[in-house]
Backbone as ProteinMPNN parsed JSONL, in Angstrom:
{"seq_chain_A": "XXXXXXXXXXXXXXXXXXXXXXXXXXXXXXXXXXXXXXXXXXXXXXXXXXXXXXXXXXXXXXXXXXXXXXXXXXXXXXXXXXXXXXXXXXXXXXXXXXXXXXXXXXXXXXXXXXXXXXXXXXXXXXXXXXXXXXXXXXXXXXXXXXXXXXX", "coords_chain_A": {"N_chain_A": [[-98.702, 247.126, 31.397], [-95.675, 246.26, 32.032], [-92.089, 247.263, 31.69], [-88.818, 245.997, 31.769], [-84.902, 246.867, 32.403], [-81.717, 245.916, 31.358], [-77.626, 245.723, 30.881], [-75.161, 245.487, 29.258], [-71.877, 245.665, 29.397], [-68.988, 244.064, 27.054], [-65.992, 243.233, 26.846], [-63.215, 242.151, 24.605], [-62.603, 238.875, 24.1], [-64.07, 235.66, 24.579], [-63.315, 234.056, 26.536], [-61.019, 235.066, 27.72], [-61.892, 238.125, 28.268], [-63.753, 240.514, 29.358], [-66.515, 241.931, 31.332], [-69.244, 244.61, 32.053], [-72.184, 244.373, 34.285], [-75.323, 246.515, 33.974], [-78.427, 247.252, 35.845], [-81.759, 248.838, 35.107], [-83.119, 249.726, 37.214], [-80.897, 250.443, 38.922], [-79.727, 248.495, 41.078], [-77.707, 246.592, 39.928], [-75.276, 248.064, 38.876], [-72.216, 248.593, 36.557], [-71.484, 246.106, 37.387], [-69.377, 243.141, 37.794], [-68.371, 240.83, 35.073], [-67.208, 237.714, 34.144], [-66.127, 235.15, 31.796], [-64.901, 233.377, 32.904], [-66.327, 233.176, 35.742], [-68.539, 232.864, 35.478], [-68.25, 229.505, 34.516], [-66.548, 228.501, 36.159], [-65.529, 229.581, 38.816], [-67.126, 231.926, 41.265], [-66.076, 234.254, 42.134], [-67.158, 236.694, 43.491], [-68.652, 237.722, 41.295], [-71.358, 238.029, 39.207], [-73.677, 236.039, 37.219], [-75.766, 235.164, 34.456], [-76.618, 233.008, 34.835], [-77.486, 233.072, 37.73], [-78.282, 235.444, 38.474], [-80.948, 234.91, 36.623], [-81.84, 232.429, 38.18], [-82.462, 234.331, 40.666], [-84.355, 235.765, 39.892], [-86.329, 234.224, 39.208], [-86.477, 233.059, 42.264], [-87.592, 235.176, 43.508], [-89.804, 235.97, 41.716], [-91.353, 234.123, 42.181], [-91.874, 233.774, 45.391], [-93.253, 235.864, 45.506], [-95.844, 235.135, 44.276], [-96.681, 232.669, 45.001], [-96.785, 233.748, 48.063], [-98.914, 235.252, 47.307], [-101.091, 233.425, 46.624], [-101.046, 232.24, 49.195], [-102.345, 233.703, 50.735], [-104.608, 234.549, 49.208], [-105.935, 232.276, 50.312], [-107.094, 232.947, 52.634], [-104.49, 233.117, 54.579], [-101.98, 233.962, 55.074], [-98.423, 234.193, 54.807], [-96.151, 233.958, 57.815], [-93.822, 234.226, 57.048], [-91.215, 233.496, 54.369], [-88.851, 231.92, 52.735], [-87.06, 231.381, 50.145], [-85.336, 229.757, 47.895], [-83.568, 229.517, 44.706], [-82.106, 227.367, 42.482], [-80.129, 227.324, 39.724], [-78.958, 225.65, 37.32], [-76.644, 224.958, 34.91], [-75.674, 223.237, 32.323], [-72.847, 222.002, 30.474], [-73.449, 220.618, 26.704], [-73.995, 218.968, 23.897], [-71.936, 220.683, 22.812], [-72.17, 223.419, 23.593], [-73.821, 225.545, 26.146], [-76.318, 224.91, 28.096], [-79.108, 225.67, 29.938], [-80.256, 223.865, 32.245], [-81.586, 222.81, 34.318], [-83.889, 224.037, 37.152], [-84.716, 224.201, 40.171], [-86.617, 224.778, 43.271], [-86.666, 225.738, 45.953], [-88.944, 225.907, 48.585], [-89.065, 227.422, 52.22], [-91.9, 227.894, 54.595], [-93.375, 229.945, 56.977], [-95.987, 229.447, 58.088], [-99.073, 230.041, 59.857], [-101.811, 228.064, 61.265], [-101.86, 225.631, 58.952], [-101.691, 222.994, 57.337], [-98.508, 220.087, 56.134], [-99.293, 219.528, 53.528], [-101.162, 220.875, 52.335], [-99.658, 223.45, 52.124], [-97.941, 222.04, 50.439], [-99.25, 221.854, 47.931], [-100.447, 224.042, 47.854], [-97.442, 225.186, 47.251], [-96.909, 223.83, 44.695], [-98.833, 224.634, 43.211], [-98.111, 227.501, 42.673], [-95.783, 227.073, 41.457], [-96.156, 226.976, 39.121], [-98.473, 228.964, 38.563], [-96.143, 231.191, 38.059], [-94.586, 233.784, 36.454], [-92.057, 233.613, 35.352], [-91.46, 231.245, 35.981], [-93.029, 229.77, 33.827], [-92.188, 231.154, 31.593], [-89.815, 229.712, 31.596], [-90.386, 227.114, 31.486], [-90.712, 224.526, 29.423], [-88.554, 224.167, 28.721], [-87.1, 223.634, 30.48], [-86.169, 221.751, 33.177], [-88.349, 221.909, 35.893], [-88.169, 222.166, 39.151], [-89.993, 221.648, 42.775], [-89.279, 221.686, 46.18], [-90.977, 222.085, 49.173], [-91.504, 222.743, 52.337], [-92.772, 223.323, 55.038], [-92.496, 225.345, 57.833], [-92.473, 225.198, 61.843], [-93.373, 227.277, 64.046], [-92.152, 226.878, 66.407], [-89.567, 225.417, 65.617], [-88.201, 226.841, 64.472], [-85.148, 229.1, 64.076], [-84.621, 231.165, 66.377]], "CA_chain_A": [[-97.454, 246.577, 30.894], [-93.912, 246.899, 32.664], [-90.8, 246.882, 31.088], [-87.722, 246.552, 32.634], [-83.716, 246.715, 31.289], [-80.272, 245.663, 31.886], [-77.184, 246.093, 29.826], [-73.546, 244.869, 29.149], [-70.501, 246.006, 27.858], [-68.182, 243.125, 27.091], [-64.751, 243.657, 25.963], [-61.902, 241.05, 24.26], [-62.915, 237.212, 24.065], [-64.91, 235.269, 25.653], [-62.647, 233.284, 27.517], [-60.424, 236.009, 28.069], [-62.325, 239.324, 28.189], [-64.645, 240.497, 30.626], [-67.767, 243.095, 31.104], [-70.254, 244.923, 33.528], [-73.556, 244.592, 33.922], [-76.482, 247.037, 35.221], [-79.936, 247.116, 35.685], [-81.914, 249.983, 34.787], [-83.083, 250.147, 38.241], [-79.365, 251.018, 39.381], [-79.292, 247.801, 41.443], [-76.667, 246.256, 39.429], [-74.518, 249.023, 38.164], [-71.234, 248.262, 36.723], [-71.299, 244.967, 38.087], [-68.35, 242.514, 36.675], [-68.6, 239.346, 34.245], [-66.167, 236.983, 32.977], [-66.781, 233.825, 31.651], [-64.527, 232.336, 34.6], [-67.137, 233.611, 36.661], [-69.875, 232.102, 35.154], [-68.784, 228.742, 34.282], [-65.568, 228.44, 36.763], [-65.541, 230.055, 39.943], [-67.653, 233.214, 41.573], [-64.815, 235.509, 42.215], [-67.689, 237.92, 43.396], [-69.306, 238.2, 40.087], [-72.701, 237.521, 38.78], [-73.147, 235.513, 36.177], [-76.53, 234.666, 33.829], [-77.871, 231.615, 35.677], [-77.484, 233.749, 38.973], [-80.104, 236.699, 37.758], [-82.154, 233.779, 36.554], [-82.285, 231.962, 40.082], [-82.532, 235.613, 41.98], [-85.434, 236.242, 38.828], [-87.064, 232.556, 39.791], [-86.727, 233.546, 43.775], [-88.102, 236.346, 43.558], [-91.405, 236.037, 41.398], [-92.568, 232.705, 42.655], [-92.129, 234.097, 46.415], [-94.077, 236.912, 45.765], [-97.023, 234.09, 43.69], [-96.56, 231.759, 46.573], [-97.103, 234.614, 48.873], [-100.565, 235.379, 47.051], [-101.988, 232.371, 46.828], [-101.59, 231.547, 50.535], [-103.194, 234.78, 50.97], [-106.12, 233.665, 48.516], [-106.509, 231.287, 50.779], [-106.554, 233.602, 54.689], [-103.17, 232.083, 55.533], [-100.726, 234.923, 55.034], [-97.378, 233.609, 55.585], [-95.232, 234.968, 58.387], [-92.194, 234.275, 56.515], [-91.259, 232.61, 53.412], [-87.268, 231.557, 52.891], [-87.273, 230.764, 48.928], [-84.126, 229.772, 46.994], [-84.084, 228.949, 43.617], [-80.902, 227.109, 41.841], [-80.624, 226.925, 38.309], [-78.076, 224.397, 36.667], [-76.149, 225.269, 33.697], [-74.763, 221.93, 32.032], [-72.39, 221.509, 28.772], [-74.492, 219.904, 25.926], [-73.291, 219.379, 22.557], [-70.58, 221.245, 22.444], [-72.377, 224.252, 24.616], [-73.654, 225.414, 27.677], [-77.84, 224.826, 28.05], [-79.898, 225.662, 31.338], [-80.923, 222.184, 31.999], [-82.984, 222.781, 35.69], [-84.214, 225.254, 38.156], [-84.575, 224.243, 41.424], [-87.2, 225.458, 43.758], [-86.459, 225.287, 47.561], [-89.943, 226.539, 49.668], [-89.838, 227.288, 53.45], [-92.64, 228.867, 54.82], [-94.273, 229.973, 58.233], [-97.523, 229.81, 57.975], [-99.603, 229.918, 60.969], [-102.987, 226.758, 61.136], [-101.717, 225.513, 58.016], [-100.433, 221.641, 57.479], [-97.241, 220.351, 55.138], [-99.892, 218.948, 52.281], [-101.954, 222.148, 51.828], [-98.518, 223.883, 51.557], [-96.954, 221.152, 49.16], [-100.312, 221.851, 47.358], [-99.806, 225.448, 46.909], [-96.261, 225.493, 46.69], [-96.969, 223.507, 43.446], [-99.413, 225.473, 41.88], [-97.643, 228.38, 42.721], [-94.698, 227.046, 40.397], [-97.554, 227.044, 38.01], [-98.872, 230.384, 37.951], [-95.305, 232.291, 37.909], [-94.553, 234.257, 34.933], [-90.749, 232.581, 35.254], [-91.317, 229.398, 35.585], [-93.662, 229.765, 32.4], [-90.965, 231.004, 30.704], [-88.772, 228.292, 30.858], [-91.34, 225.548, 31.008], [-90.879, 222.936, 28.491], [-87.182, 223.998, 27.982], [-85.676, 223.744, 31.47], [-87.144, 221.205, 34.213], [-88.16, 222.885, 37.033], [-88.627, 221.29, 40.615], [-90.419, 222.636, 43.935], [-89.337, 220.952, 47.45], [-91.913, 222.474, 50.283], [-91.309, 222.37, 54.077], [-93.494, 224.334, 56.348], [-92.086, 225.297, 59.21], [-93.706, 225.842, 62.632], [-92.609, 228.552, 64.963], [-91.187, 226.202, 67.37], [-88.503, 224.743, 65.187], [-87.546, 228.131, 63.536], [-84.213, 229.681, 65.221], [-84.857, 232.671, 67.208]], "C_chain_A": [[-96.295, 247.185, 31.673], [-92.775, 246.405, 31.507], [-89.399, 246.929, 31.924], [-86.135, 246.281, 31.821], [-82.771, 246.611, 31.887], [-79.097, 245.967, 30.363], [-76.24, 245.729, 29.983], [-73.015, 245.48, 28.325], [-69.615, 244.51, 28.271], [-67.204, 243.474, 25.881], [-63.959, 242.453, 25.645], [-63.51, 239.77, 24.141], [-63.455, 236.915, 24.683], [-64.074, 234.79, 26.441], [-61.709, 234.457, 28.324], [-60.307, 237.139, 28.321], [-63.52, 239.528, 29.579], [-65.284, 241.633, 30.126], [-68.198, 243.141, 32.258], [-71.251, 244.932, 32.781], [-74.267, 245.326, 34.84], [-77.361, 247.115, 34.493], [-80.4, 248.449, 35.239], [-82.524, 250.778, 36.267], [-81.365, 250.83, 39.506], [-78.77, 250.075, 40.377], [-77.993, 247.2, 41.431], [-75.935, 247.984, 38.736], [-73.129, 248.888, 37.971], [-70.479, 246.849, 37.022], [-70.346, 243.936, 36.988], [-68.743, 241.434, 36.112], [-67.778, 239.222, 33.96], [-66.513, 235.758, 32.82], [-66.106, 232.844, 32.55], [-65.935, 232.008, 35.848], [-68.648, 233.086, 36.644], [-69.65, 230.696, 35.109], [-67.446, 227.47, 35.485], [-65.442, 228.473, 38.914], [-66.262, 231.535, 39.836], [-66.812, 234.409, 41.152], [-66.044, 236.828, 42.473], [-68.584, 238.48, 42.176], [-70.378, 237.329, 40.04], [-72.296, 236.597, 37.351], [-75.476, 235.406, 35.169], [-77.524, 234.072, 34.333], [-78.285, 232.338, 36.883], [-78.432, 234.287, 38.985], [-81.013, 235.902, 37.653], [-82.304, 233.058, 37.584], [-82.899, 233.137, 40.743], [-84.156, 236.08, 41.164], [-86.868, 235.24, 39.258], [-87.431, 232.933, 41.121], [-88.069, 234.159, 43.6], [-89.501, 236.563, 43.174], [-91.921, 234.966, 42.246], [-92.821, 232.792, 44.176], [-93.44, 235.047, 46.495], [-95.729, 235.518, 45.077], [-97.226, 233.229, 44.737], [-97.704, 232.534, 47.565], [-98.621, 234.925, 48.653], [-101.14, 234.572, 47.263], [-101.974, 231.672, 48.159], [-102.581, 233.01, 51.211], [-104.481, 234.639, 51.029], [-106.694, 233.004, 49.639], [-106.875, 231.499, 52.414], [-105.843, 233.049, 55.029], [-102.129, 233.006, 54.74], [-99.915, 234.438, 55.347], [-96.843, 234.676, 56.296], [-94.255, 235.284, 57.785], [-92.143, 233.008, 55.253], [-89.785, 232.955, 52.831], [-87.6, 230.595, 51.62], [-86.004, 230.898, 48.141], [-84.292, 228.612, 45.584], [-82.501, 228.528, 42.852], [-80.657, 226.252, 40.529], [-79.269, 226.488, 38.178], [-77.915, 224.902, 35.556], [-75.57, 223.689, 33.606], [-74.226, 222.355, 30.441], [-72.988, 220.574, 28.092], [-74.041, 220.05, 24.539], [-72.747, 220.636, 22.128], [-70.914, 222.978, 23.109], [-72.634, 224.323, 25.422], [-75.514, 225.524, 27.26], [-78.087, 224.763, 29.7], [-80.615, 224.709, 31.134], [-82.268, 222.452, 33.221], [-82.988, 223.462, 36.48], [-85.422, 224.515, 39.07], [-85.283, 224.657, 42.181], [-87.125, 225.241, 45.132], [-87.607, 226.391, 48.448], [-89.912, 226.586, 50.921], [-90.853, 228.345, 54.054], [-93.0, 228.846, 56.216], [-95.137, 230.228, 58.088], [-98.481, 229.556, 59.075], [-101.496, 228.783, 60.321], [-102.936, 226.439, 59.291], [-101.028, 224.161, 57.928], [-99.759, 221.48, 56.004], [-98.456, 219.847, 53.594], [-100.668, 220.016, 51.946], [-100.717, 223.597, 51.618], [-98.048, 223.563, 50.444], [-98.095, 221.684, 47.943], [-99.984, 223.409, 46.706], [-98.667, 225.967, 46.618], [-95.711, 225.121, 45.348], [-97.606, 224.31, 42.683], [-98.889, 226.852, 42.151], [-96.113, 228.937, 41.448], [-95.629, 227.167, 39.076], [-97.902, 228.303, 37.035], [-97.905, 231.747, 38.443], [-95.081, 232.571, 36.617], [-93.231, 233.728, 34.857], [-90.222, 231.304, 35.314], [-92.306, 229.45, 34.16], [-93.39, 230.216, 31.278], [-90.325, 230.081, 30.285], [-89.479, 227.264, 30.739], [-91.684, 225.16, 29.555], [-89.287, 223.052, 27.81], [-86.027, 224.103, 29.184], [-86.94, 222.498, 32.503], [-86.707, 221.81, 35.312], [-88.898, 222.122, 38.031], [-88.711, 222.273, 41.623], [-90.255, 221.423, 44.797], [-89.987, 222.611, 48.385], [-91.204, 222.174, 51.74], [-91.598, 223.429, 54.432], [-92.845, 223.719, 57.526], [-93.304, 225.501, 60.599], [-92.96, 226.727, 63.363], [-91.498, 228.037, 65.994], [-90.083, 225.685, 66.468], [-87.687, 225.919, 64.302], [-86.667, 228.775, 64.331], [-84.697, 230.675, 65.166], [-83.836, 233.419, 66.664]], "O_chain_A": [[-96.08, 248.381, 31.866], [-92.741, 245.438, 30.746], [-89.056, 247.881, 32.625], [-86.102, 245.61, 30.789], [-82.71, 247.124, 33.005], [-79.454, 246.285, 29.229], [-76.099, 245.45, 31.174], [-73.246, 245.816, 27.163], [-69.566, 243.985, 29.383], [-67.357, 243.794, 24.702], [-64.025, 241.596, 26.526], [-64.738, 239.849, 24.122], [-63.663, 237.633, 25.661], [-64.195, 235.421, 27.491], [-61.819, 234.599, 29.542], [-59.21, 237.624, 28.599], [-63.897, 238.75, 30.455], [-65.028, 242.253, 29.093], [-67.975, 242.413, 33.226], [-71.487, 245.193, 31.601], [-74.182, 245.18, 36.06], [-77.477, 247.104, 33.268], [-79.52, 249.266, 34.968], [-82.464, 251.99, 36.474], [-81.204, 251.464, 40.549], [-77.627, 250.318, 40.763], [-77.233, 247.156, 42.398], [-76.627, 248.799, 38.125], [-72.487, 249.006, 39.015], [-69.282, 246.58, 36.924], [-70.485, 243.903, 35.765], [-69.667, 240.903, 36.728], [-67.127, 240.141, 33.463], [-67.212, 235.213, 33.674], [-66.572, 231.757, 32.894], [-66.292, 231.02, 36.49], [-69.534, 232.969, 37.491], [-70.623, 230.106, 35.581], [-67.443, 226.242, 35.574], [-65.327, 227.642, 39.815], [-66.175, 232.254, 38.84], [-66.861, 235.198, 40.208], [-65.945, 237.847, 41.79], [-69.124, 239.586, 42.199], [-70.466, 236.227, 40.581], [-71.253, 236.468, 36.71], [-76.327, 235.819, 35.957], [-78.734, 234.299, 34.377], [-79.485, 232.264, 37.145], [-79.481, 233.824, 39.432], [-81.964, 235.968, 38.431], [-83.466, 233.226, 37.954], [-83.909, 232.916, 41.411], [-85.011, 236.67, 41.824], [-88.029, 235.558, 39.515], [-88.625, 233.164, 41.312], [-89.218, 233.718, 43.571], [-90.319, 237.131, 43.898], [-92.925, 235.091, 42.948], [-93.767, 232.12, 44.588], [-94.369, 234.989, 47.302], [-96.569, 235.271, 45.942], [-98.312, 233.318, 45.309], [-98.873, 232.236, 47.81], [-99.448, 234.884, 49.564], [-101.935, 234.702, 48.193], [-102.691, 230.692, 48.362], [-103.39, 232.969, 52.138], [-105.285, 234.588, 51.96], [-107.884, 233.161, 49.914], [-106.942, 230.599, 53.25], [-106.147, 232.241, 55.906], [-101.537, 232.555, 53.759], [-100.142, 233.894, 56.428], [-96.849, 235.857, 55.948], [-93.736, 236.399, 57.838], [-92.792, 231.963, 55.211], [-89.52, 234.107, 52.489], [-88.144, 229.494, 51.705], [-85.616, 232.0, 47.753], [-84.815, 227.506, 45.454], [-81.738, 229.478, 42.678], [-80.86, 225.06, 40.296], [-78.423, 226.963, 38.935], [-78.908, 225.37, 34.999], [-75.125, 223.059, 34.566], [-74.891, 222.841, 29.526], [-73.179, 219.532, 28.718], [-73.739, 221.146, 24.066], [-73.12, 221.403, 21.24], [-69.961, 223.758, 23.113], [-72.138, 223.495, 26.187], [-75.908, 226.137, 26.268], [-77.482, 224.058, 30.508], [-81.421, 224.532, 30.221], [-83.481, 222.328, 33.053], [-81.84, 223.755, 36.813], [-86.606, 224.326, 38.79], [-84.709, 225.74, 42.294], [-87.749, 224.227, 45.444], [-87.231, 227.476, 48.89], [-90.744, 225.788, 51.352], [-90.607, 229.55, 53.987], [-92.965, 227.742, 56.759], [-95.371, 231.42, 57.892], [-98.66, 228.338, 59.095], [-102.065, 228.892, 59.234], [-103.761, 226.898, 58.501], [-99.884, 224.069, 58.371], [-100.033, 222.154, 55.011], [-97.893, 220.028, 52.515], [-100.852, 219.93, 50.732], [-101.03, 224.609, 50.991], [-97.738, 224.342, 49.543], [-97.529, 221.924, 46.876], [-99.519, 223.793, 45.632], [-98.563, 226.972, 45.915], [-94.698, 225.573, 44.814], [-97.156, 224.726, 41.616], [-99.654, 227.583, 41.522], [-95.661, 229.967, 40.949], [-95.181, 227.656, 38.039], [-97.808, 228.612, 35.847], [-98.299, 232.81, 38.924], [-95.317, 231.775, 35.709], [-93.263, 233.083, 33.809], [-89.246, 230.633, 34.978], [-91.727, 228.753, 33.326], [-93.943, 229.972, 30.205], [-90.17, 229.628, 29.151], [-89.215, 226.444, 29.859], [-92.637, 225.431, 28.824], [-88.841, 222.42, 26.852], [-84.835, 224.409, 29.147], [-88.171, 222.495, 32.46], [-85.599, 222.15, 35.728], [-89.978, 221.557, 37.855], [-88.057, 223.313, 41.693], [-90.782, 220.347, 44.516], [-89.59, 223.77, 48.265], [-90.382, 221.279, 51.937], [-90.928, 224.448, 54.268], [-92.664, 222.603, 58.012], [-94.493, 225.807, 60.512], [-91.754, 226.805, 63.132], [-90.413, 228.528, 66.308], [-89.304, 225.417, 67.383], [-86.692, 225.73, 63.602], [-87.146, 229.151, 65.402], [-85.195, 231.191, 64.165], [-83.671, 234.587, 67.016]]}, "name": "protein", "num_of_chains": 1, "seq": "XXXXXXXXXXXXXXXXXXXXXXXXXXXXXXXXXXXXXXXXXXXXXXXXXXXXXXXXXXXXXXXXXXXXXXXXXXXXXXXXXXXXXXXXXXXXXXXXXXXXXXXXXXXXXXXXXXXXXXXXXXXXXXXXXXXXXXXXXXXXXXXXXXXXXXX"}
C-alpha cells in the first residue's frame, strides 16, 4: 500500500480569496490557488483539473510504458499529455472529459498494435479507473518513427 498527501490552506471567499497548495513530497510547496486561476485564467497557478491531467499523464505513461514492455517493444520515448475539461453543469462546475494524447517511439512496432495498446493501457490505469463511468475519457495514438521525430 502507498499513500500519498497534499494540503491547502484557503483563506476569504471563493471568488475572492485565495490559498497554497503542497504535496507531501515537497514538489508543490506553497504553491498558489484562486478560483480565477482555476476557472479564468492561469496566472501561473495550478488549479484541480491541472493535478488531475499531470495525475492522468503520468500513471497511464508509466502503464503504457509496461505493457509495450510486456510485449519486447520498450519504447524509446513516449510524449503523453492528458487534458481534462472542467464544464459548468447545473449551476456548478463537473469534470466532464479527460483527454488522452499518446506519442510513442517504438522501434519494429506498427500504428494498430500501438492504437491497440494505447487502449488497453487506458484500461488498466488506476486513474482512468477512477474516473470511469463519471468522466469520459479518450486516447488518440500516433507512433512515431525516428525519421519524422525532430532532432
Amino acid at each position: 500500500m502507498a499513500e500519498r498527501r497534499a494540503s491547502v490552506i484557503w483563506e476569504g471567499s471563493l471568488t475572492k480569496g485565495h490559498g497554497t497548495v503542497s504535496s507531501g513530497s515537497g514538489v508543490l510547496h506553497n504553491s498558489p490557488v484562486t478560483w480565477a486561476s482555476r476557472v479564468e485564467r492561469e496566472d501561473g497557478m495550478t488549479s484541480p483539473e491541472e493535478l488531475l491531467a499531470a495525475a492522468q499523464a503520468e500513471c497511464y505513461a508509466m502503464v503504457l510504458s509496461n505493457l509495450l514492455g510486456k510485449q519486447g517493444k520498450e519504447p524509446e520515448r513516449l510524449d503523453v499529455t492528458a487534458i481534462c475539461t472542467v464544464e459548468r453543469q447545473d449551476g456548478g462546475l463537473k469534470i466532464t472529459t479527460m483527454k488522452l494524447q499518446a506519442k510513442g517511439r517504438v522501434h519494429d512496432m506498427d500504428q494498430e498494435a500501438f492504437t491497440r495498446l494505447a487502449e488497453e493501457g487506458e484500461k488498466n490505469c488506476p486513474v482512468s479507473n477512477a474516473l470511469r463511468g463519471n468522466v469520459q475519457i479518450s486516447v488518440e495514438a500516433k507512433l512515431e518513427t525516428a525519421a519524422s521525430t525532430p532532432r
